[in-house]
Coordinates of C-alpha atoms in Angstrom, one line a residue:
M1404 CA 226.3 215.0 -57.3
F1405 CA 223.8 217.1 -59.2
A1406 CA 222.0 220.0 -57.6
P1407 CA 219.8 222.0 -60.0
P1408 CA 221.0 225.6 -60.4
R1409 CA 218.7 228.4 -59.5
D1410 CA 217.9 229.1 -63.2
F1411 CA 216.8 225.4 -63.2
E1412 CA 216.5 223.9 -66.7
A1413 CA 215.8 220.2 -67.0
K1414 CA 217.9 218.3 -69.5
V1415 CA 215.3 216.1 -71.2
T1416 CA 217.0 213.2 -72.9
W1417 CA 214.0 211.5 -74.5
P1418 CA 211.7 213.1 -77.2
I1419 CA 208.4 214.6 -76.3
A1420 CA 205.6 215.9 -78.5
T1421 CA 205.8 219.6 -79.1
R1422 CA 203.3 222.0 -80.5
K1423 CA 202.7 225.7 -81.0
P1424 CA 200.5 227.5 -78.4
S1425 CA 197.1 228.3 -79.6
A1426 CA 195.9 231.8 -80.0
T1427 CA 192.5 230.8 -78.4
S1428 CA 191.6 230.0 -74.8
G1429 CA 191.9 226.3 -75.6
M1430 CA 188.3 225.6 -74.5
A1431 CA 187.2 224.2 -77.9
G1432 CA 189.1 220.9 -77.8
V1433 CA 188.4 218.0 -75.4
H1434 CA 190.8 215.1 -75.0
D1435 CA 188.9 211.9 -75.8
E1436 CA 190.4 209.6 -73.1
A1437 CA 188.9 206.5 -74.7
N1438 CA 190.3 207.2 -78.2
P1439 CA 193.4 209.3 -77.7
T1440 CA 194.8 208.5 -81.1
T1441 CA 191.8 210.1 -82.9
V1442 CA 192.5 213.5 -81.3
A1443 CA 195.1 215.8 -82.6
A1444 CA 197.9 216.9 -80.3
T1445 CA 196.6 220.5 -80.4
D1446 CA 193.2 219.3 -79.0
W1447 CA 194.7 217.7 -75.9
Q1448 CA 193.1 220.2 -73.6
G1449 CA 191.8 217.8 -70.9
K1450 CA 188.4 217.7 -69.1
M1451 CA 186.6 221.1 -69.2
T1452 CA 183.7 222.2 -67.1
R1453 CA 180.8 224.4 -68.0
H1454 CA 182.0 227.1 -65.6
G1455 CA 185.0 228.6 -67.3
L1456 CA 187.6 231.2 -66.5
D1457 CA 185.3 234.1 -67.4
R1458 CA 183.7 233.6 -63.9
H1459 CA 187.1 234.6 -62.5
G1460 CA 187.5 237.6 -64.7
I1461 CA 190.3 236.0 -66.7
T1462 CA 190.4 236.5 -70.5
P1463 CA 193.1 234.1 -71.7
T1464 CA 195.2 235.1 -74.7
A1465 CA 197.2 231.8 -74.7
Q1466 CA 196.3 228.2 -74.2
V1467 CA 194.2 226.8 -71.3
H1468 CA 194.7 223.2 -70.3
W1469 CA 191.8 221.7 -68.2
N1470 CA 192.4 218.9 -65.8
L1471 CA 195.2 217.2 -67.7
A1472 CA 196.3 213.7 -66.7
P1473 CA 199.7 213.4 -64.9
A1474 CA 201.4 212.1 -68.1
R1475 CA 200.3 215.2 -70.0
L1476 CA 201.4 217.5 -67.1
Y1477 CA 204.8 215.8 -67.3
E1478 CA 205.1 216.6 -71.0
E1479 CA 204.1 220.2 -70.4
T1480 CA 206.6 220.5 -67.6
F1481 CA 209.4 219.1 -69.6
A1482 CA 208.5 221.2 -72.6
R1483 CA 209.0 224.3 -70.4
K1484 CA 212.2 222.9 -68.9
L1485 CA 210.8 223.2 -65.3
A1486 CA 211.9 219.8 -64.0
S1487 CA 214.1 216.8 -64.3
L1488 CA 213.1 213.2 -64.8
V1489 CA 214.2 211.1 -61.8
H1490 CA 215.4 207.5 -61.8
M1491 CA 212.3 205.3 -61.6
G1492 CA 210.0 208.0 -62.9
A1493 CA 209.4 210.8 -60.4
L1494 CA 209.7 214.4 -61.3
A1495 CA 212.3 216.7 -59.6
T1496 CA 211.7 220.4 -59.2
L1497 CA 213.5 223.4 -57.6
T1498 CA 211.6 226.1 -55.7
A1499 CA 214.6 228.1 -54.5
P1500 CA 215.0 230.7 -53.1
H1501 CA 211.7 229.8 -51.4
T1502 CA 212.2 226.2 -50.2
G1503 CA 209.5 226.4 -47.5
R1504 CA 206.4 228.4 -46.5
S1505 CA 206.6 232.1 -46.1
P1506 CA 204.4 232.6 -43.0
K1507 CA 205.2 236.3 -42.7
D1508 CA 203.7 236.8 -46.2
R1509 CA 200.4 235.2 -45.4
F1510 CA 197.4 237.6 -45.2
I1511 CA 193.7 237.4 -44.7
V1512 CA 191.4 240.1 -46.1
R1513 CA 189.8 242.0 -43.2
D1514 CA 186.1 242.7 -43.9
A1515 CA 182.7 242.4 -42.4
L1516 CA 182.8 238.6 -42.7
T1517 CA 186.2 238.1 -41.0
E1518 CA 186.4 241.1 -38.6
S1519 CA 185.0 239.4 -35.5
T1520 CA 186.0 235.7 -36.2
V1521 CA 189.7 236.0 -37.1
D1522 CA 192.4 236.2 -34.4
W1523 CA 194.2 239.2 -35.9
G1524 CA 197.9 239.6 -35.0
A1525 CA 201.3 238.4 -36.0
V1526 CA 200.0 235.1 -37.4
N1527 CA 196.8 236.4 -39.1
V1528 CA 197.9 239.7 -40.7
A1529 CA 195.1 241.8 -42.2
L1530 CA 195.0 243.0 -45.8
S1531 CA 192.5 245.6 -46.8
P1532 CA 189.9 244.8 -49.5
A1533 CA 191.3 247.7 -51.6
H1534 CA 194.8 246.1 -51.5
F1535 CA 193.4 242.7 -52.4
D1536 CA 191.5 244.2 -55.4
A1537 CA 194.7 245.8 -56.6
L1538 CA 196.7 242.6 -56.3
R1539 CA 193.9 240.6 -57.9
R1540 CA 193.8 242.9 -60.9
D1541 CA 197.6 242.3 -61.4
V1542 CA 197.3 238.6 -60.9
V1543 CA 194.4 238.3 -63.4
T1544 CA 196.3 240.3 -66.0
H1545 CA 199.4 238.3 -65.4
L1546 CA 197.6 234.9 -65.8
G1547 CA 195.6 236.1 -68.8
G1548 CA 198.8 236.4 -70.9
R1549 CA 200.2 232.9 -70.2
D1550 CA 199.4 229.3 -70.9
L1551 CA 197.2 228.2 -68.0
F1552 CA 196.6 224.9 -66.2
V1553 CA 193.3 224.5 -64.4
L1554 CA 192.8 221.7 -61.9
D1555 CA 189.4 221.1 -60.4
A1556 CA 189.3 219.0 -57.3
R1557 CA 187.8 218.7 -53.8
A1558 CA 189.1 219.3 -50.3
G1559 CA 187.4 217.1 -47.7
A1560 CA 186.3 213.5 -48.0
D1561 CA 183.0 214.2 -46.1
E1562 CA 180.2 214.9 -48.6
K1563 CA 178.5 217.4 -46.4
H1564 CA 181.5 219.4 -45.2
G1565 CA 184.1 219.3 -48.1
I1566 CA 184.5 222.1 -50.6
D1567 CA 185.2 222.1 -54.3
V1568 CA 188.5 223.7 -55.1
R1569 CA 189.8 225.1 -58.4
V1570 CA 193.5 225.9 -58.9
V1571 CA 194.4 228.1 -61.8
T1572 CA 198.2 228.2 -62.4
E1573 CA 200.8 229.2 -65.0
S1574 CA 202.9 226.1 -64.0
P1575 CA 202.1 222.6 -65.1
W1576 CA 203.9 220.9 -62.3
H1577 CA 202.0 222.9 -59.7
A1578 CA 198.8 221.6 -61.4
L1579 CA 200.2 218.1 -60.9
F1580 CA 200.9 219.0 -57.3
A1581 CA 197.2 220.0 -56.9
Y1582 CA 196.2 216.8 -58.6
N1583 CA 198.3 214.8 -56.1
M1584 CA 197.2 216.6 -53.0
F1585 CA 193.5 217.3 -53.4
L1586 CA 190.8 214.7 -53.8
R1587 CA 190.4 213.7 -57.5
L1588 CA 187.1 213.9 -59.2
S1589 CA 185.1 211.5 -61.4
D1590 CA 184.4 212.5 -65.0
A1591 CA 180.8 213.3 -64.1
A1592 CA 181.9 215.6 -61.3
H1593 CA 184.2 217.4 -63.7
Q1594 CA 181.4 218.2 -66.1
G1595 CA 179.2 219.9 -63.5
F1596 CA 182.0 221.3 -61.4
E1597 CA 181.5 224.7 -59.9
P1598 CA 184.3 225.9 -57.4
D1599 CA 183.5 226.9 -53.9
F1600 CA 187.1 228.3 -53.5
T1601 CA 189.6 229.2 -56.2
V1602 CA 193.4 229.5 -56.0
L1603 CA 194.9 232.0 -58.5
H1604 CA 198.5 230.9 -58.5
A1605 CA 201.0 233.2 -60.2
P1606 CA 204.4 232.2 -58.8
S1607 CA 206.4 234.3 -61.4
L1608 CA 204.6 237.5 -60.5
K1609 CA 206.1 239.6 -57.8
A1610 CA 203.9 241.6 -55.5
D1611 CA 204.6 245.3 -55.0
P1612 CA 204.4 246.2 -51.2
A1613 CA 203.6 249.8 -52.0
R1614 CA 200.7 249.0 -54.3
H1615 CA 199.5 245.8 -52.8
G1616 CA 200.0 246.3 -49.1
T1617 CA 202.2 243.2 -48.8
R1618 CA 205.5 242.8 -46.9
S1619 CA 207.6 241.6 -49.8
D1620 CA 207.1 240.4 -53.4
V1621 CA 205.7 237.2 -52.0
S1622 CA 202.0 237.0 -51.1
I1623 CA 199.6 234.4 -49.9
V1624 CA 196.2 236.1 -49.5
V1625 CA 193.0 234.5 -48.4
N1626 CA 189.7 236.3 -49.1
V1627 CA 186.9 234.4 -47.4
T1628 CA 184.2 236.7 -48.7
A1629 CA 185.4 236.5 -52.4
R1630 CA 186.2 232.7 -51.8
E1631 CA 189.6 233.2 -53.4
V1632 CA 193.3 232.7 -52.6
L1633 CA 196.0 234.7 -54.4
I1634 CA 199.6 233.4 -54.4
T1635 CA 202.5 235.3 -55.9
G1636 CA 206.3 235.4 -55.8
T1637 CA 207.0 231.8 -54.5
H1638 CA 207.2 228.5 -56.3
Y1639 CA 207.0 226.5 -53.1
A1640 CA 204.1 224.2 -53.8
G1641 CA 203.0 223.7 -50.1
E1642 CA 201.5 227.2 -50.2
I1643 CA 198.7 225.9 -52.4
K1644 CA 197.5 223.2 -50.0
K1645 CA 198.1 225.1 -46.8
S1646 CA 196.1 228.1 -48.1
I1647 CA 193.0 225.8 -48.5
F1648 CA 193.8 224.3 -45.1
S1649 CA 193.5 227.8 -43.6
V1650 CA 190.2 228.2 -45.4
L1651 CA 188.8 225.0 -43.9
N1652 CA 190.1 226.0 -40.5
Q1653 CA 188.1 229.2 -40.8
I1654 CA 184.8 227.8 -42.1
L1655 CA 184.4 224.4 -40.5
P1656 CA 184.1 225.4 -36.8
D1657 CA 180.8 227.1 -37.8
R1658 CA 179.6 223.6 -39.0
D1659 CA 180.7 222.0 -35.7
V1660 CA 183.6 220.2 -37.5
F1661 CA 187.0 220.3 -35.7
P1662 CA 189.7 220.9 -38.3
M1663 CA 193.0 219.4 -37.3
H1664 CA 196.7 219.6 -38.4
C1665 CA 197.2 215.8 -37.9
S1666 CA 197.7 212.5 -39.6
A1667 CA 195.3 209.6 -39.0
N1668 CA 195.3 205.8 -39.3
V1669 CA 193.1 202.9 -38.4
G1670 CA 193.7 199.4 -37.1
A1671 CA 192.1 196.2 -38.1
S1672 CA 189.4 196.5 -35.5
G1673 CA 188.4 200.0 -36.7
D1674 CA 190.4 201.8 -33.9
V1675 CA 191.3 205.3 -35.3
A1676 CA 194.4 207.1 -34.0
L1677 CA 195.3 210.8 -34.6
F1678 CA 198.9 212.1 -34.7
F1679 CA 199.4 215.8 -34.0
G1680 CA 202.8 217.3 -34.6
L1681 CA 204.8 220.1 -36.2
S1682 CA 207.1 219.6 -39.1
G1683 CA 209.9 217.1 -38.4
T1684 CA 208.3 215.4 -35.4
G1685 CA 207.3 212.2 -37.3
K1686 CA 203.6 212.8 -38.2
T1687 CA 203.9 211.3 -41.7
T1688 CA 206.4 208.7 -40.7
L1689 CA 204.5 207.2 -37.8
S1690 CA 201.1 207.2 -39.4
A1691 CA 202.4 205.3 -42.4
D1692 CA 202.4 202.0 -40.6
A1693 CA 202.2 198.7 -42.4
A1694 CA 200.0 197.3 -39.6
R1695 CA 197.4 200.0 -39.9
G1696 CA 195.5 201.7 -42.7
L1697 CA 196.5 205.3 -43.6
I1698 CA 193.5 207.7 -43.6
G1699 CA 195.7 210.7 -44.3
D1700 CA 199.1 212.2 -43.3
D1701 CA 198.4 215.9 -42.6
E1702 CA 195.0 217.5 -42.5
H1703 CA 191.7 216.1 -41.2
G1704 CA 188.3 217.1 -39.9
W1705 CA 186.5 215.5 -36.9
G1706 CA 182.8 215.7 -37.3
S1707 CA 179.7 214.0 -35.9
E1708 CA 180.3 210.8 -37.8
G1709 CA 184.1 210.6 -37.2
V1710 CA 187.3 211.6 -38.9
F1711 CA 187.8 212.5 -42.6
N1712 CA 190.8 213.4 -44.6
F1713 CA 190.9 216.8 -46.3
E1714 CA 193.4 215.6 -48.9
G1715 CA 193.9 213.0 -51.6
G1716 CA 197.7 212.8 -51.2
C1717 CA 200.7 213.0 -49.0
Y1718 CA 203.4 215.7 -48.7
A1719 CA 206.3 213.9 -46.9
K1720 CA 209.6 215.3 -45.8
T1721 CA 212.3 213.2 -47.4
I1722 CA 215.6 214.4 -45.8
K1723 CA 217.5 211.2 -44.7
L1724 CA 214.7 209.0 -46.0
S1725 CA 215.7 205.4 -46.2
R1726 CA 214.2 202.2 -47.7
E1727 CA 214.7 200.4 -44.3
G1728 CA 213.3 203.1 -42.0
E1729 CA 210.3 204.3 -44.0
P1730 CA 209.6 201.7 -46.7
D1731 CA 206.2 202.9 -47.8
I1732 CA 207.2 206.5 -48.2
Y1733 CA 210.5 205.5 -49.9
R1734 CA 208.5 203.3 -52.4
A1735 CA 206.3 206.3 -53.2
T1736 CA 209.3 208.5 -54.1
Q1737 CA 210.2 205.9 -56.8
M1738 CA 206.9 206.1 -58.6
F1739 CA 205.7 208.0 -61.7
G1740 CA 203.6 211.1 -60.7
T1741 CA 205.5 211.8 -57.5
I1742 CA 206.9 215.4 -57.3
L1743 CA 210.2 215.8 -55.5
E1744 CA 211.0 219.3 -54.3
N1745 CA 214.6 220.5 -53.8
V1746 CA 216.2 217.1 -53.7
V1747 CA 219.7 216.5 -55.0
L1748 CA 220.2 214.0 -57.8
D1749 CA 223.1 212.0 -59.1
G1750 CA 224.3 213.7 -62.3
N1751 CA 224.5 210.5 -64.3
T1752 CA 221.9 208.1 -62.9
R1753 CA 219.4 210.7 -61.7
E1754 CA 219.0 208.7 -58.5
I1755 CA 218.1 210.7 -55.4
D1756 CA 220.6 211.5 -52.6
F1757 CA 218.1 211.7 -49.7
D1758 CA 220.9 212.6 -47.2
N1759 CA 222.0 215.7 -49.1
A1760 CA 220.6 218.9 -47.6
S1761 CA 222.7 221.3 -49.7
I1762 CA 219.6 223.0 -51.1
T1763 CA 217.4 222.7 -48.0
E1764 CA 216.6 220.5 -45.1
N1765 CA 213.0 220.8 -46.2
T1766 CA 213.1 218.4 -49.1
R1767 CA 209.6 217.1 -49.9
A1768 CA 207.7 214.5 -51.9
S1769 CA 204.1 214.9 -53.1
Y1770 CA 202.2 211.8 -54.2
P1771 CA 198.7 210.5 -54.3
I1772 CA 197.7 208.7 -51.2
H1773 CA 197.0 205.5 -53.0
Y1774 CA 200.7 205.2 -53.6
I1775 CA 200.7 204.0 -50.0
A1776 CA 199.7 200.3 -50.2
N1777 CA 197.4 200.3 -47.1
A1778 CA 195.8 203.7 -47.7
V1779 CA 192.1 204.0 -46.8
L1780 CA 190.8 205.2 -50.1
S1781 CA 187.5 206.5 -48.7
G1782 CA 189.5 209.0 -46.5
R1783 CA 187.0 208.2 -43.7
G1784 CA 187.3 206.7 -40.2
G1785 CA 185.3 206.5 -37.0
H1786 CA 185.8 208.5 -33.8
P1787 CA 189.4 208.2 -32.5
R1788 CA 190.2 205.9 -29.6
H1789 CA 193.7 207.4 -29.3
V1790 CA 195.2 210.8 -29.8
V1791 CA 199.0 211.2 -30.1
F1792 CA 200.9 214.4 -29.6
L1793 CA 204.3 214.3 -31.2
T1794 CA 207.3 216.4 -30.2
A1795 CA 211.0 216.3 -31.2
D1796 CA 212.5 217.6 -27.9
A1797 CA 216.0 218.6 -28.8
F1798 CA 216.7 219.4 -25.1
G1799 CA 216.6 215.7 -24.2
V1800 CA 214.2 216.3 -21.3
L1801 CA 210.8 214.8 -22.2
P1802 CA 210.3 211.1 -21.8
P1803 CA 209.8 209.1 -25.1
V1804 CA 206.2 208.2 -24.1
A1805 CA 203.8 209.5 -21.5
R1806 CA 200.0 209.2 -20.8
L1807 CA 198.1 212.5 -20.4
T1808 CA 195.0 213.3 -18.4
P1809 CA 192.3 215.4 -20.2
A1810 CA 193.6 218.5 -18.5
Q1811 CA 197.2 217.8 -19.5
A1812 CA 196.0 217.1 -23.0
M1813 CA 194.4 220.5 -23.2
Y1814 CA 197.6 222.1 -21.8
H1815 CA 199.9 220.5 -24.3
F1816 CA 197.6 221.0 -27.2
L1817 CA 197.5 224.7 -26.5
S1818 CA 201.3 224.7 -26.0
G1819 CA 202.1 222.7 -29.3
Y1820 CA 205.8 222.2 -28.3
T1821 CA 208.7 221.0 -30.4
A1822 CA 212.3 222.2 -30.7
K1823 CA 214.6 223.3 -33.5
V1824 CA 218.1 222.0 -33.5
A1825 CA 221.4 223.8 -34.0
G1826 CA 222.4 224.2 -37.6
T1827 CA 219.0 224.1 -39.1
E1828 CA 218.7 227.9 -39.2
R1829 CA 221.3 230.5 -39.5
G1830 CA 222.4 231.8 -36.1
V1831 CA 220.9 228.8 -34.2
T1832 CA 223.8 227.4 -32.1
E1833 CA 221.8 225.5 -29.5
P1834 CA 218.3 223.9 -29.4
S1835 CA 215.5 226.4 -29.4
A1836 CA 211.9 225.8 -28.2
T1837 CA 209.1 226.2 -30.7
F1838 CA 205.5 226.6 -29.4
S1839 CA 202.8 226.5 -32.0
A1840 CA 199.3 226.4 -30.6
C1841 CA 197.2 223.4 -31.5
F1842 CA 200.3 222.1 -33.4
G1843 CA 199.4 224.3 -36.3
A1844 CA 199.3 228.0 -35.4
P1845 CA 200.3 229.3 -38.8
F1846 CA 197.2 227.8 -40.3
L1847 CA 194.6 228.8 -37.7
P1848 CA 192.6 232.0 -38.5
R1849 CA 190.5 231.7 -35.3
H1850 CA 191.8 232.0 -31.8
P1851 CA 193.5 228.8 -30.6
G1852 CA 190.9 228.5 -27.8
V1853 CA 188.2 227.7 -30.4
Y1854 CA 190.1 224.6 -31.6
A1855 CA 191.1 223.6 -28.1
E1856 CA 187.5 223.7 -26.9
M1857 CA 186.5 221.5 -29.8
L1858 CA 189.2 219.0 -29.0
G1859 CA 188.3 218.9 -25.3
R1860 CA 184.6 218.3 -26.0
R1861 CA 185.4 215.4 -28.4
L1862 CA 187.8 213.8 -25.9
R1863 CA 185.0 213.9 -23.3
E1864 CA 182.3 212.6 -25.6
H1865 CA 184.3 209.7 -27.1
G1866 CA 186.7 208.9 -24.3
A1867 CA 189.9 209.0 -26.4
Q1868 CA 193.2 208.5 -24.6
V1869 CA 195.9 211.0 -25.3
W1870 CA 199.6 210.2 -25.4
L1871 CA 202.7 212.3 -25.7
I1872 CA 205.5 210.8 -27.8
N1873 CA 208.9 212.4 -27.9
T1874 CA 210.8 211.6 -31.2
G1875 CA 213.7 213.8 -30.2
W1876 CA 216.8 213.3 -28.1
S1877 CA 217.8 211.1 -25.2
G1878 CA 220.9 211.1 -23.0
G1879 CA 221.5 214.8 -23.4
A1880 CA 220.5 217.6 -25.7
Y1881 CA 221.1 217.8 -29.4
G1882 CA 224.9 217.6 -30.0
T1883 CA 225.5 215.6 -26.9
G1884 CA 222.7 213.0 -26.7
S1885 CA 221.4 210.8 -29.5
R1886 CA 218.2 210.7 -31.4
L1887 CA 215.6 208.2 -30.1
K1888 CA 215.5 205.2 -32.4
L1889 CA 212.6 205.0 -34.8
A1890 CA 212.2 201.3 -34.0
H1891 CA 211.7 202.1 -30.3
T1892 CA 209.3 204.9 -31.1
R1893 CA 207.2 202.6 -33.3
A1894 CA 207.2 200.0 -30.6
M1895 CA 205.9 202.6 -28.1
V1896 CA 203.2 203.7 -30.5
H1897 CA 202.1 200.2 -31.2
A1898 CA 201.9 199.4 -27.5
A1899 CA 199.9 202.5 -26.8
L1900 CA 197.4 201.9 -29.6
D1901 CA 196.8 198.2 -29.1
G1902 CA 196.2 198.7 -25.3
R1903 CA 199.3 197.0 -24.0
L1904 CA 200.4 200.2 -22.2
S1905 CA 197.1 200.9 -20.6
G1906 CA 197.2 197.9 -18.2
G1907 CA 200.8 198.4 -17.2
K1908 CA 202.5 200.4 -14.4
F1909 CA 203.2 204.1 -14.6
T1910 CA 205.2 206.6 -12.6
P1911 CA 204.7 210.3 -12.6
D1912 CA 207.3 212.5 -14.3
P1913 CA 208.9 214.6 -11.5
V1914 CA 208.9 217.8 -13.6
F1915 CA 205.9 217.6 -16.0
G1916 CA 203.6 215.4 -13.9
F1917 CA 202.3 213.1 -16.6
D1918 CA 202.4 209.3 -16.3
V1919 CA 205.4 207.5 -17.7
P1920 CA 205.2 203.7 -18.3
T1921 CA 207.8 201.7 -16.4
S1922 CA 208.1 199.2 -19.2
V1923 CA 207.3 198.9 -22.9
P1924 CA 207.6 195.7 -25.0
D1925 CA 210.7 195.7 -27.2
V1926 CA 212.1 198.9 -25.7
P1927 CA 215.0 199.0 -23.1
R1928 CA 213.7 200.1 -19.7
E1929 CA 216.5 202.6 -19.3
V1930 CA 215.3 204.6 -22.3
L1931 CA 211.9 205.4 -20.7
T1932 CA 213.3 207.6 -17.9
P1933 CA 215.2 210.5 -19.5
R1934 CA 217.1 211.6 -16.3
G1935 CA 218.7 208.1 -16.1
T1936 CA 220.0 208.3 -19.7
W1937 CA 222.0 211.4 -18.9
P1938 CA 225.6 210.9 -17.7
D1939 CA 225.1 213.9 -15.3
G1940 CA 221.8 214.0 -13.4
A1941 CA 222.4 217.6 -12.2
A1942 CA 222.8 218.7 -15.8
Y1943 CA 219.5 217.0 -16.7
D1944 CA 217.8 218.8 -13.8
A1945 CA 219.0 222.1 -15.0
A1946 CA 217.8 221.4 -18.6
A1947 CA 214.4 220.2 -17.3
A1948 CA 214.0 223.4 -15.2
K1949 CA 214.9 225.5 -18.2
L1950 CA 212.4 223.8 -20.5
A1951 CA 209.6 223.9 -17.8
K1952 CA 210.1 227.7 -17.5
M1953 CA 209.7 228.0 -21.3
F1954 CA 206.4 226.1 -21.1
K1955 CA 205.1 228.3 -18.3
D1956 CA 206.2 231.6 -20.0
N1957 CA 204.5 230.5 -23.2
F1958 CA 201.3 229.4 -21.5
A1959 CA 200.9 232.7 -19.7
K1960 CA 198.9 234.1 -22.7
F1961 CA 196.3 231.3 -22.2
S1962 CA 196.1 231.2 -18.4
E1963 CA 193.1 233.5 -18.1
Q1964 CA 191.1 231.7 -20.7
V1965 CA 191.3 228.1 -19.3
S1966 CA 190.0 226.4 -16.3
P1967 CA 192.1 226.1 -13.1
E1968 CA 192.5 222.4 -13.8
V1969 CA 194.1 223.0 -17.2
R1970 CA 196.2 225.9 -15.9
G1971 CA 197.6 223.6 -13.2
A1972 CA 198.3 220.7 -15.7
G1973 CA 201.7 222.1 -16.8
P1974 CA 205.2 221.6 -15.4
R1975 CA 205.5 221.6 -11.6

């Protein structure tokens, strides 16, 4: 098998056009898309805008490429030996040693605009304006001496509440990532584009903690006042999209728009469903449903007119991906323009080994949302009728499906529970509980109560039903029990969304109190009651009591800020 080394150099086996870097900024030439053969290779600069890099204080000494098409970004990536061509046309990259987000290296500039609105603490770490200025000077100097790739796009399919985003990067494949993940613009929009927020992306620059006030050489810094994001020291592409998600989570509540870390899809009758969940719980998998249109797989806003996608693409986990289990996502990984991060390839065929986690468990695929056949290209939907909370309970305690009251919904939204399994992190020898408020605490600048209040109000206004779906283990904890079958989970979700569960019989869970259906079409009855799947009922009782205590201990920090009804909606 082929695993790219850390000094990853792609072996390009087919010829590509090469050219010498220009000594100018590259702003003079515009690629004529209609007559590409009439334009010299040195003029393939892409679609420029009238607002150039001078507005960002960058004085380029090398070439600047504006809004290049994916094929051109492929060429620039291969010319720099930054990726491998994958069987069927995708692009494989390596981001090691950073193969996931660096949450401890995320900062928000603390100033008059953010002082009273940001929930400062371990999640939202403050950086002084002086340290930001010092880091920014070094980032601008660094970028000014390199070939640059500029991508102008939009975050937010709602015309009133979206923002225009510019990404300036030294890496062509990161520009392709931004092309995939943000909403793509028309030619007319490119010409008049002026960014609301700008990401200055310098992955090869290392921050200096002594000079920049950072924790390490990695930094992801959001400056709301300057409307800028600085990223250094990490090639993990997810930092680009999540930094803008944090920006939207900060600014949209003031517009009465509820920003959500969730996927969304819609049925034939216009019934919208939301899927909240942390990484690994099935958010992308379950929303990519052939029977329903995909609005988006990760980030949405809920405003006065309904739900809208923040993004123009998907960023799916691919570990253990199969053609049979997730056909739509699998198909997308075989398409030109898709970026595969940290996957292992066959050395001869360049086919992907999706089961190989030797680089990381967090293998990813980035692709435009229209690569999913039933994508809702408008990125818009009405007010949700159903809200699904996803958890991968590695303790084997929670039922595979349960109906929540509004108070229980608020309790579990603030809890944001899932579990890590043994072996996924060094030193983890048994399942460990993870509580991430609102199913997205690392991306929430404001106090979780702000977002919970917005959810509660919308549930009351629109009467959406909330469901808890456990995609984790049954018959015992991880290592003893078995993972719930995806086919059964899909059947439960379908029954919940099409109304077949609502008219059935339910019984209260003896520990957590929520209603558990006594039957679900196409699902064995014995699967629905977790205690009955364990060979030892007493062992289940002990595990359930342990998990219930974890919930109570975690919720203690919210207990004084919620109503008695919500406070009493947790485990008994």
